[in-house]
Amino acid sequence: IVGILICLCVVLYTNNSAAKSVADINRDRLFHLREVCERTNNGGKTAIETSFYIHVKNESLLYCLVFKSGTTSWFYNINRWAGISEEKILDDKTDNFMLARKMHPWENPRVLLTSMKNTYSFIVVRDPFERLISAYEERLLGQIHPYFKNLSHQIYKRYHDDGQEFGIPSFQDFARYVVDQFRNKKPSDLHWRPINDLCTPCLARYDSIMKMETFAQDLEYLKNRTHLHEKIKSVQMNHSRRDPIKRLIEKYYSQLTKQQFDDLYDIYKIDFELFQYSPDKYAKFVKPTE
């Protein structure tokens, strides 16, 4: 009888979890964010960072962009709504962030906080360590832009004393660089800067927290809550990943020592906590302590 009751409870729990609506999931995310913010003294922040919030007034939309978390799609739509041609938006030479900023000027903290009360405000987040993989592959391995090509060689030379002027840094080199920049209090690149630093989410008010891992269903929820159902279009501008993410996790994080992994986690720990991610699937591949 006990066994039957346990099985029944498991079935009921599974069914309830499966039946949870996107609205309920979003509500849970917002509640969790507030709880962690209270526990961590607003993530250690005292003033809202306004640089990466874009207020699209004509569409009553306020978006905080997290680089390497779906920004390409949102830039495409935001700039298209502003009347920018698709040809210009899709041009590799176009800086779509600066273009969007030109069309939707920066708001000072007081105005921004007021805007959050009167418009639909959202953020798109991503597993912090998967975001690092994406940044490493596209920016340092891809070397599409001259800045990142130069940065890639700089990182290589910093950690390799082999007399080579040019080289491609390993993921371990990249991780060491991220940690060193943080320890030396030097600003990290926007493509791997912690979300807590980009958007200061504890000091913001969001209507929804979208995740790259559940992007399709979260986007449908946003569309249904706004008047944008027919206006938002999908676009694929970035290069497709060469390997499945599970394979990349093992490939890259197995290069790190336990200490290197811990140092890296310390930088992104608040992002993991704020948005309910876990480092466990990465930690299991880290080199064992010698």
mmCIF file of C-alpha atoms in Angstrom:
data_model
loop_
_atom_site.group_PDB
_atom_site.id
_atom_site.type_symbol
_atom_site.label_atom_id
_atom_site.label_comp_id
_atom_site.label_asym_id
_atom_site.label_seq_id
_atom_site.Cartn_x
_atom_site.Cartn_y
_atom_site.Cartn_z
ATOM 1 C CA ILE A 1 0.000 0.000 0.000
ATOM 2 C CA VAL A 2 2.806 2.391 0.907
ATOM 3 C CA GLY A 3 4.489 1.661 -2.410
ATOM 4 C CA ILE A 4 1.268 2.351 -4.302
ATOM 5 C CA LEU A 5 0.800 5.653 -2.478
ATOM 6 C CA ILE A 6 4.357 6.723 -3.257
ATOM 7 C CA CYS A 7 3.885 5.916 -6.940
ATOM 8 C CA LEU A 8 0.594 7.809 -6.962
ATOM 9 C CA CYS A 9 2.260 10.869 -5.420
ATOM 10 C CA VAL A 10 5.042 10.763 -7.985
ATOM 11 C CA VAL A 11 2.526 10.551 -10.842
ATOM 12 C CA LEU A 12 0.478 13.436 -9.444
ATOM 13 C CA TYR A 13 3.610 15.561 -8.966
ATOM 14 C CA THR A 14 4.797 14.803 -12.506
ATOM 15 C CA ASN A 15 1.414 15.646 -13.983
ATOM 16 C CA ASN A 16 1.224 18.906 -12.039
ATOM 17 C CA SER A 17 4.719 19.875 -13.184
ATOM 18 C CA ALA A 18 3.937 19.013 -16.775
ATOM 19 C CA ALA A 19 0.693 21.005 -16.624
ATOM 20 C CA LYS A 20 2.385 24.130 -15.318
ATOM 21 C CA SER A 21 1.605 27.005 -17.660
ATOM 22 C CA VAL A 22 4.173 29.371 -19.119
ATOM 23 C CA ALA A 23 2.529 32.122 -17.070
ATOM 24 C CA ASP A 24 3.105 30.102 -13.881
ATOM 25 C CA ILE A 25 6.714 29.417 -14.861
ATOM 26 C CA ASN A 26 7.283 33.107 -15.528
ATOM 27 C CA ARG A 27 5.701 33.999 -12.191
ATOM 28 C CA ASP A 28 8.016 31.523 -10.453
ATOM 29 C CA ARG A 29 11.056 33.062 -12.184
ATOM 30 C CA LEU A 30 10.076 36.563 -11.107
ATOM 31 C CA PHE A 31 9.403 35.425 -7.539
ATOM 32 C CA HIS A 32 12.735 33.596 -7.386
ATOM 33 C CA LEU A 33 14.556 36.669 -8.693
ATOM 34 C CA ARG A 34 13.062 38.811 -5.930
ATOM 35 C CA GLU A 35 13.920 36.230 -3.268
ATOM 36 C CA VAL A 36 17.571 36.000 -4.355
ATOM 37 C CA CYS A 37 17.824 39.778 -4.641
ATOM 38 C CA GLU A 38 16.638 40.156 -1.041
ATOM 39 C CA ARG A 39 19.065 37.501 0.137
ATOM 40 C CA THR A 40 22.067 38.967 -1.717
ATOM 41 C CA ASN A 41 21.417 42.643 -0.971
ATOM 42 C CA ASN A 42 20.301 43.383 -4.548
ATOM 43 C CA GLY A 43 23.134 41.378 -6.029
ATOM 44 C CA GLY A 44 25.564 43.828 -4.474
ATOM 45 C CA LYS A 45 24.297 46.699 -6.649
ATOM 46 C CA THR A 46 23.182 50.122 -5.419
ATOM 47 C CA ALA A 47 22.304 51.879 -8.693
ATOM 48 C CA ILE A 48 20.614 50.596 -11.829
ATOM 49 C CA GLU A 49 22.838 50.236 -14.899
ATOM 50 C CA THR A 50 20.900 51.891 -17.732
ATOM 51 C CA SER A 51 23.302 51.459 -20.667
ATOM 52 C CA PHE A 52 21.759 48.280 -22.046
ATOM 53 C CA TYR A 53 18.060 49.001 -21.660
ATOM 54 C CA ILE A 54 16.246 49.909 -24.867
ATOM 55 C CA HIS A 55 12.844 51.554 -24.570
ATOM 56 C CA VAL A 56 10.813 51.112 -27.757
ATOM 57 C CA LYS A 57 8.132 53.665 -26.978
ATOM 58 C CA ASN A 58 6.004 53.105 -30.092
ATOM 59 C CA GLU A 59 5.609 49.445 -29.142
ATOM 60 C CA SER A 60 5.406 49.977 -25.350
ATOM 61 C CA LEU A 61 8.343 47.612 -24.900
ATOM 62 C CA LEU A 62 11.379 47.878 -22.630
ATOM 63 C CA TYR A 63 14.177 45.380 -23.190
ATOM 64 C CA CYS A 64 17.448 44.833 -21.376
ATOM 65 C CA LEU A 65 19.836 43.161 -23.761
ATOM 66 C CA VAL A 66 22.194 40.446 -22.594
ATOM 67 C CA PHE A 67 24.778 39.843 -25.288
ATOM 68 C CA LYS A 68 24.923 36.215 -26.507
ATOM 69 C CA SER A 69 21.329 35.723 -25.337
ATOM 70 C CA GLY A 70 19.155 36.310 -28.364
ATOM 71 C CA THR A 71 20.138 39.924 -29.018
ATOM 72 C CA THR A 72 20.461 39.305 -32.762
ATOM 73 C CA SER A 73 16.772 38.489 -33.078
ATOM 74 C CA TRP A 74 15.680 41.457 -30.983
ATOM 75 C CA PHE A 75 17.963 43.914 -32.788
ATOM 76 C CA TYR A 76 16.516 42.674 -36.066
ATOM 77 C CA ASN A 77 12.962 43.353 -34.940
ATOM 78 C CA ILE A 78 13.597 46.603 -33.061
ATOM 79 C CA ASN A 79 15.533 48.149 -35.948
ATOM 80 C CA ARG A 80 13.008 46.882 -38.506
ATOM 81 C CA TRP A 81 10.191 48.537 -36.545
ATOM 82 C CA ALA A 82 12.175 51.783 -36.742
ATOM 83 C CA GLY A 83 12.116 51.599 -40.536
ATOM 84 C CA ILE A 84 15.671 50.374 -41.083
ATOM 85 C CA SER A 85 16.015 48.231 -44.200
ATOM 86 C CA GLU A 86 16.557 44.511 -43.767
ATOM 87 C CA GLU A 87 19.612 44.771 -46.031
ATOM 88 C CA LYS A 88 21.277 47.216 -43.640
ATOM 89 C CA ILE A 89 20.287 45.253 -40.522
ATOM 90 C CA LEU A 90 21.705 42.004 -41.922
ATOM 91 C CA ASP A 91 24.930 43.622 -43.140
ATOM 92 C CA ASP A 92 27.914 42.290 -41.146
ATOM 93 C CA LYS A 93 29.339 45.808 -41.003
ATOM 94 C CA THR A 94 26.271 47.208 -39.214
ATOM 95 C CA ASP A 95 26.494 47.707 -35.459
ATOM 96 C CA ASN A 96 22.877 46.946 -34.681
ATOM 97 C CA PHE A 97 23.195 47.892 -31.026
ATOM 98 C CA MET A 98 24.409 51.397 -31.861
ATOM 99 C CA LEU A 99 21.750 51.635 -34.552
ATOM 100 C CA ALA A 100 19.031 50.704 -32.048
ATOM 101 C CA ARG A 101 20.480 53.101 -29.492
ATOM 102 C CA LYS A 102 20.385 55.935 -32.046
ATOM 103 C CA MET A 103 16.703 55.274 -32.673
ATOM 104 C CA HIS A 104 15.902 54.733 -28.988
ATOM 105 C CA PRO A 105 18.085 57.045 -26.874
ATOM 106 C CA TRP A 106 19.474 56.152 -23.473
ATOM 107 C CA GLU A 107 17.240 57.079 -20.515
ATOM 108 C CA ASN A 108 18.575 58.312 -17.196
ATOM 109 C CA PRO A 109 17.895 56.133 -14.116
ATOM 110 C CA ARG A 110 14.867 58.075 -12.882
ATOM 111 C CA VAL A 111 13.169 58.091 -16.287
ATOM 112 C CA LEU A 112 14.039 54.439 -16.897
ATOM 113 C CA LEU A 113 12.495 53.302 -13.604
ATOM 114 C CA THR A 114 9.343 55.247 -14.446
ATOM 115 C CA SER A 115 9.292 53.648 -17.918
ATOM 116 C CA MET A 116 9.390 50.207 -16.314
ATOM 117 C CA LYS A 117 6.125 50.952 -14.508
ATOM 118 C CA ASN A 118 4.323 51.997 -17.661
ATOM 119 C CA THR A 119 5.480 49.544 -20.309
ATOM 120 C CA TYR A 120 6.099 45.838 -20.862
ATOM 121 C CA SER A 121 9.583 45.175 -19.505
ATOM 122 C CA PHE A 122 11.556 41.990 -20.117
ATOM 123 C CA ILE A 123 14.991 40.398 -20.163
ATOM 124 C CA VAL A 124 16.370 37.373 -22.033
ATOM 125 C CA VAL A 125 18.900 35.295 -20.082
ATOM 126 C CA ARG A 126 21.017 32.226 -20.707
ATOM 127 C CA ASP A 127 22.975 29.637 -18.752
ATOM 128 C CA PRO A 128 26.135 31.622 -17.849
ATOM 129 C CA PHE A 129 28.625 28.932 -18.825
ATOM 130 C CA GLU A 130 26.844 28.104 -22.076
ATOM 131 C CA ARG A 131 26.949 31.823 -22.826
ATOM 132 C CA LEU A 132 30.736 31.678 -22.347
ATOM 133 C CA ILE A 133 30.977 28.837 -24.856
ATOM 134 C CA SER A 134 28.992 30.828 -27.389
ATOM 135 C CA ALA A 135 31.126 33.937 -26.858
ATOM 136 C CA TYR A 136 34.356 31.936 -27.165
ATOM 137 C CA GLU A 137 33.300 30.128 -30.341
ATOM 138 C CA GLU A 138 31.797 33.074 -32.191
ATOM 139 C CA ARG A 139 34.102 35.870 -31.063
ATOM 140 C CA LEU A 140 37.504 34.278 -30.436
ATOM 141 C CA LEU A 141 37.410 31.262 -32.739
ATOM 142 C CA GLY A 142 35.276 32.885 -35.423
ATOM 143 C CA GLN A 143 37.428 36.042 -35.554
ATOM 144 C CA ILE A 144 34.931 37.688 -37.876
ATOM 145 C CA HIS A 145 35.592 41.162 -36.504
ATOM 146 C CA PRO A 146 39.121 42.688 -36.449
ATOM 147 C CA TYR A 147 38.774 43.609 -32.756
ATOM 148 C CA PHE A 148 38.198 40.013 -31.699
ATOM 149 C CA LYS A 149 40.843 38.707 -34.085
ATOM 150 C CA ASN A 150 43.359 40.976 -32.367
ATOM 151 C CA LEU A 151 42.047 40.096 -28.896
ATOM 152 C CA SER A 152 42.301 36.408 -29.715
ATOM 153 C CA HIS A 153 46.009 36.766 -30.553
ATOM 154 C CA GLN A 154 46.612 38.881 -27.435
ATOM 155 C CA ILE A 155 45.096 36.225 -25.190
ATOM 156 C CA TYR A 156 47.139 33.517 -26.866
ATOM 157 C CA LYS A 157 50.418 35.411 -26.402
ATOM 158 C CA ARG A 158 49.608 36.152 -22.755
ATOM 159 C CA TYR A 159 49.480 32.451 -21.847
ATOM 160 C CA HIS A 160 51.909 30.922 -24.368
ATOM 161 C CA ASP A 161 55.620 31.760 -24.302
ATOM 162 C CA ASP A 162 56.437 30.114 -27.630
ATOM 163 C CA GLY A 163 57.542 33.152 -29.607
ATOM 164 C CA GLN A 164 54.492 33.017 -31.848
ATOM 165 C CA GLU A 165 52.967 36.391 -32.756
ATOM 166 C CA PHE A 166 49.646 34.848 -33.723
ATOM 167 C CA GLY A 167 47.701 31.983 -32.258
ATOM 168 C CA ILE A 168 44.234 30.772 -31.330
ATOM 169 C CA PRO A 169 43.632 30.650 -27.563
ATOM 170 C CA SER A 170 42.211 27.491 -26.031
ATOM 171 C CA PHE A 171 39.064 27.664 -23.937
ATOM 172 C CA GLN A 172 41.324 27.309 -20.891
ATOM 173 C CA ASP A 173 43.234 30.407 -22.036
ATOM 174 C CA PHE A 174 39.944 32.243 -22.423
ATOM 175 C CA ALA A 175 38.785 31.219 -18.934
ATOM 176 C CA ARG A 176 42.073 32.389 -17.426
ATOM 177 C CA TYR A 177 41.742 35.696 -19.263
ATOM 178 C CA VAL A 178 38.183 36.257 -17.979
ATOM 179 C CA VAL A 179 39.324 35.565 -14.409
ATOM 180 C CA ASP A 180 42.440 37.746 -14.695
ATOM 181 C CA GLN A 181 40.446 40.684 -16.051
ATOM 182 C CA PHE A 182 37.992 40.342 -13.185
ATOM 183 C CA ARG A 183 40.717 40.149 -10.533
ATOM 184 C CA ASN A 184 42.506 43.177 -11.982
ATOM 185 C CA LYS A 185 39.190 45.070 -11.952
ATOM 186 C CA LYS A 186 39.292 45.624 -15.687
ATOM 187 C CA PRO A 187 35.955 45.777 -17.546
ATOM 188 C CA SER A 188 35.034 42.526 -19.244
ATOM 189 C CA ASP A 189 33.770 42.413 -22.812
ATOM 190 C CA LEU A 190 30.001 42.844 -23.185
ATOM 191 C CA HIS A 191 29.671 39.398 -24.749
ATOM 192 C CA TRP A 192 30.688 37.679 -21.522
ATOM 193 C CA ARG A 193 30.051 40.339 -18.884
ATOM 194 C CA PRO A 194 27.822 38.934 -16.081
ATOM 195 C CA ILE A 195 24.121 39.646 -16.479
ATOM 196 C CA ASN A 196 24.114 41.167 -13.013
ATOM 197 C CA ASP A 197 26.542 43.814 -14.277
ATOM 198 C CA LEU A 198 24.782 44.421 -17.594
ATOM 199 C CA CYS A 199 21.193 44.785 -16.404
ATOM 200 C CA THR A 200 21.335 45.058 -12.572
ATOM 201 C CA PRO A 201 18.138 42.933 -12.528
ATOM 202 C CA CYS A 202 17.609 43.319 -8.782
ATOM 203 C CA LEU A 203 16.982 47.033 -9.276
ATOM 204 C CA ALA A 204 14.665 46.583 -12.245
ATOM 205 C CA ARG A 205 11.019 45.603 -12.689
ATOM 206 C CA TYR A 206 10.289 42.919 -15.264
ATOM 207 C CA ASP A 207 7.034 41.574 -16.625
ATOM 208 C CA SER A 208 8.789 38.511 -17.946
ATOM 209 C CA ILE A 209 12.087 36.674 -17.754
ATOM 210 C CA MET A 210 12.739 34.846 -20.999
ATOM 211 C CA LYS A 211 15.343 32.092 -21.250
ATOM 212 C CA MET A 212 17.223 30.960 -24.323
ATOM 213 C CA GLU A 213 16.590 27.373 -23.239
ATOM 214 C CA THR A 214 12.807 27.908 -23.505
ATOM 215 C CA PHE A 215 12.852 30.775 -25.976
ATOM 216 C CA ALA A 216 9.999 29.653 -28.258
ATOM 217 C CA GLN A 217 7.416 29.243 -25.507
ATOM 218 C CA ASP A 218 8.594 32.363 -23.677
ATOM 219 C CA LEU A 219 8.330 34.400 -26.877
ATOM 220 C CA GLU A 220 4.765 33.192 -27.430
ATOM 221 C CA TYR A 221 3.934 34.289 -23.897
ATOM 222 C CA LEU A 222 5.369 37.752 -24.560
ATOM 223 C CA LYS A 223 3.461 38.013 -27.836
ATOM 224 C CA ASN A 224 0.212 37.120 -26.101
ATOM 225 C CA ARG A 225 0.806 39.705 -23.384
ATOM 226 C CA THR A 226 1.552 42.501 -25.873
ATOM 227 C CA HIS A 227 0.180 43.710 -29.218
ATOM 228 C CA LEU A 228 3.231 42.401 -31.083
ATOM 229 C CA HIS A 229 1.954 38.988 -32.197
ATOM 230 C CA GLU A 230 2.074 39.878 -35.890
ATOM 231 C CA LYS A 231 5.113 42.162 -35.659
ATOM 232 C CA ILE A 232 7.818 39.915 -34.224
ATOM 233 C CA LYS A 233 9.652 37.889 -36.849
ATOM 234 C CA SER A 234 12.297 35.224 -36.422
ATOM 235 C CA VAL A 235 15.719 35.594 -38.006
ATOM 236 C CA GLN A 236 18.912 33.525 -38.017
ATOM 237 C CA MET A 237 22.006 35.669 -38.445
ATOM 238 C CA ASN A 238 24.671 33.902 -36.402
ATOM 239 C CA HIS A 239 26.583 30.893 -37.662
ATOM 240 C CA SER A 240 25.213 27.527 -36.635
ATOM 241 C CA ARG A 241 27.056 25.696 -33.885
ATOM 242 C CA ARG A 242 29.287 22.937 -35.154
ATOM 243 C CA ASP A 243 28.698 20.456 -32.339
ATOM 244 C CA PRO A 244 25.855 19.653 -29.921
ATOM 245 C CA ILE A 245 26.065 21.677 -26.708
ATOM 246 C CA LYS A 246 26.570 18.561 -24.557
ATOM 247 C CA ARG A 247 29.669 17.669 -26.540
ATOM 248 C CA LEU A 248 30.989 21.231 -26.319
ATOM 249 C CA ILE A 249 30.507 21.319 -22.546
ATOM 250 C CA GLU A 250 32.721 18.265 -22.157
ATOM 251 C CA LYS A 251 35.204 19.471 -24.781
ATOM 252 C CA TYR A 252 35.775 22.848 -23.177
ATOM 253 C CA TYR A 253 35.207 22.465 -19.461
ATOM 254 C CA SER A 254 37.385 19.345 -19.307
ATOM 255 C CA GLN A 255 40.293 21.710 -20.068
ATOM 256 C CA LEU A 256 39.866 23.470 -16.722
ATOM 257 C CA THR A 257 41.408 22.562 -13.401
ATOM 258 C CA LYS A 258 39.212 22.535 -10.311
ATOM 259 C CA GLN A 259 40.695 25.862 -9.203
ATOM 260 C CA GLN A 260 40.165 27.469 -12.601
ATOM 261 C CA PHE A 261 36.582 26.286 -12.646
ATOM 262 C CA ASP A 262 35.930 27.603 -9.141
ATOM 263 C CA ASP A 263 37.484 30.975 -10.005
ATOM 264 C CA LEU A 264 35.287 31.224 -13.091
ATOM 265 C CA TYR A 265 32.179 30.203 -11.173
ATOM 266 C CA ASP A 266 32.801 32.903 -8.560
ATOM 267 C CA ILE A 267 32.425 35.552 -11.279
ATOM 268 C CA TYR A 268 29.094 34.210 -12.516
ATOM 269 C CA LYS A 269 27.735 32.779 -9.281
ATOM 270 C CA ILE A 270 25.162 35.549 -8.877
ATOM 271 C CA ASP A 271 23.852 34.949 -12.429
ATOM 272 C CA PHE A 272 23.461 31.241 -11.676
ATOM 273 C CA GLU A 273 21.504 32.061 -8.535
ATOM 274 C CA LEU A 274 19.334 34.855 -9.916
ATOM 275 C CA PHE A 275 18.086 32.840 -12.866
ATOM 276 C CA GLN A 276 18.001 29.304 -11.444
ATOM 277 C CA TYR A 277 20.876 27.692 -13.308
ATOM 278 C CA SER A 278 23.216 25.026 -11.979
ATOM 279 C CA PRO A 279 26.957 24.557 -12.615
ATOM 280 C CA ASP A 280 26.774 20.802 -11.952
ATOM 281 C CA LYS A 281 26.665 19.668 -15.589
ATOM 282 C CA TYR A 282 29.950 21.519 -16.147
ATOM 283 C CA ALA A 283 31.695 20.633 -12.900
ATOM 284 C CA LYS A 284 31.584 16.908 -13.606
ATOM 285 C CA PHE A 285 33.990 17.341 -16.533
ATOM 286 C CA VAL A 286 36.581 19.447 -14.713
ATOM 287 C CA LYS A 287 40.066 17.965 -14.283
ATOM 288 C CA PRO A 288 40.386 16.169 -10.938
ATOM 289 C CA THR A 289 42.692 17.757 -8.382
ATOM 290 C CA GLU A 290 46.184 16.338 -8.716
#
